Amino acid sequence: MRVLAVSALFAFLTDQLSKMYVMRVLDMQVGERLEVFAPFLVFIFGWNDGINFGLLGDSPEVMRWVLTVLAVGVSLFLIWWAHRSLTRTVTFAGAGLIVGGALANALDRVLYGAVADFLNMSCCGINNPFIFNIADIWIFAGAFAIIIFNDEKRDKNTP
């Protein structure tokens, strides 16, 4: 469980620090574009008040709180499930990345009413219109680790 806690803290802090850097140091405004390593990495600042890819955006204010409670609830369930079911370090780390990323985005919703997104990546003639953040990367990486390195404890009576 220590690995889960450390990876959750790592994911949470790297996401929040990256957002602070973009908002406070770079002082980026909504829609502002900064070509870091175009077209592979471009910063485009925006607020996402929905879920992935802006789904459910422009929903009533209550959705902000529904999504926040959902992120906290899923995080608590994931911690419980990992403690009960996982055995390998890599899957505990994966669970922690999901928890840290989800809580980082939940904190954005509490503080700002929406999630701060700023990363845009395109490649090979494909222009990606979506922006995301470091927490989204950690959530994806954590889910990938759990799926690929699945090690759930098996009931001895199960074939």
Coordinates of C-alpha atoms in Angstrom, one line a residue, residues 57-159:
G57 CA -19.4 20.4 -20.8
D58 CA -21.8 23.3 -20.3
S59 CA -23.8 21.2 -17.9
P60 CA -25.5 22.7 -14.8
E61 CA -23.2 23.7 -11.9
V62 CA -24.3 20.6 -10.0
M63 CA -22.3 18.5 -12.5
R64 CA -19.1 20.1 -11.1
W65 CA -19.9 18.6 -7.7
V66 CA -21.2 15.3 -9.1
L67 CA -18.0 14.8 -11.0
T68 CA -15.9 15.8 -7.9
V69 CA -17.8 13.3 -5.7
L70 CA -17.5 10.6 -8.4
A71 CA -13.7 11.1 -8.6
V72 CA -13.3 10.8 -4.8
G73 CA -15.7 7.8 -4.7
V74 CA -13.8 6.0 -7.4
S75 CA -10.5 6.8 -5.7
L76 CA -11.7 5.4 -2.4
F77 CA -13.1 2.3 -4.1
L78 CA -9.8 1.8 -6.0
I79 CA -7.8 2.0 -2.8
W80 CA -10.1 -0.6 -1.2
W81 CA -10.0 -2.9 -4.2
A82 CA -6.2 -2.6 -4.5
H83 CA -5.7 -3.4 -0.8
R84 CA -8.0 -6.4 -1.1
S85 CA -7.1 -7.7 -4.6
L86 CA -3.6 -6.7 -5.8
T87 CA -0.2 -8.2 -5.0
R88 CA 2.3 -6.8 -7.5
T89 CA 4.2 -3.5 -7.0
V90 CA 3.5 -2.4 -10.6
T91 CA -0.3 -2.7 -10.2
F92 CA -0.3 -0.9 -6.8
A93 CA 1.7 1.9 -8.5
G94 CA -0.9 1.9 -11.3
A95 CA -3.8 2.2 -8.9
G96 CA -1.9 5.1 -7.2
L97 CA -1.5 6.9 -10.5
I98 CA -5.2 6.7 -11.1
V99 CA -6.0 7.9 -7.6
G100 CA -3.5 10.8 -7.7
G101 CA -4.7 11.9 -11.2
A102 CA -8.4 11.7 -10.3
L103 CA -7.9 13.6 -7.0
A104 CA -5.8 16.3 -8.8
N105 CA -8.6 16.9 -11.3
A106 CA -11.1 16.9 -8.5
L107 CA -9.2 19.6 -6.7
D108 CA -9.3 21.7 -9.9
R109 CA -13.1 21.4 -9.9
V110 CA -13.3 22.5 -6.3
L111 CA -10.9 25.4 -6.7
Y112 CA -11.7 26.6 -10.2
G113 CA -15.0 25.0 -11.2
A114 CA -13.3 23.2 -14.1
V115 CA -10.2 21.2 -14.8
A116 CA -7.2 23.0 -16.2
D117 CA -5.9 21.4 -19.5
F118 CA -2.9 22.6 -21.5
L119 CA -1.3 19.8 -23.4
N120 CA -1.8 19.2 -27.1
M121 CA 0.0 16.6 -29.1
S122 CA -0.2 15.9 -32.8
C123 CA 1.8 13.8 -35.1
C124 CA 2.2 12.5 -38.6
G125 CA -0.2 14.8 -40.3
I126 CA -3.0 14.2 -37.8
N127 CA -4.1 17.4 -36.1
N128 CA -5.4 16.6 -32.6
P129 CA -8.0 19.2 -31.5
F130 CA -8.1 18.0 -27.9
I131 CA -6.1 19.3 -24.9
F132 CA -5.4 17.4 -21.7
N133 CA -3.2 17.5 -18.6
I134 CA -0.7 15.5 -16.7
A135 CA -3.4 13.9 -14.5
D136 CA -5.0 12.5 -17.6
I137 CA -1.7 10.9 -18.5
W138 CA -1.3 9.3 -15.1
I139 CA -4.9 8.0 -15.1
F140 CA -4.3 6.4 -18.5
A141 CA -0.9 5.0 -17.5
G142 CA -2.3 3.6 -14.2
A143 CA -5.2 1.9 -16.0
F144 CA -2.8 0.5 -18.6
A145 CA -0.6 -0.9 -15.8
I146 CA -3.5 -2.6 -14.0
I147 CA -4.8 -4.1 -17.2
I148 CA -1.5 -5.3 -18.6
F149 CA 0.0 -6.5 -15.3
N150 CA -3.3 -7.8 -13.8
D151 CA -2.5 -9.9 -10.7
E152 CA -5.7 -10.1 -8.7
K153 CA -5.6 -12.5 -5.9
R154 CA -7.6 -15.6 -6.9
D155 CA -10.0 -17.5 -4.7
K156 CA -8.5 -20.9 -4.1
N157 CA -11.9 -22.5 -4.8
T158 CA -12.1 -20.8 -8.2
P159 CA -10.9 -22.9 -11.2

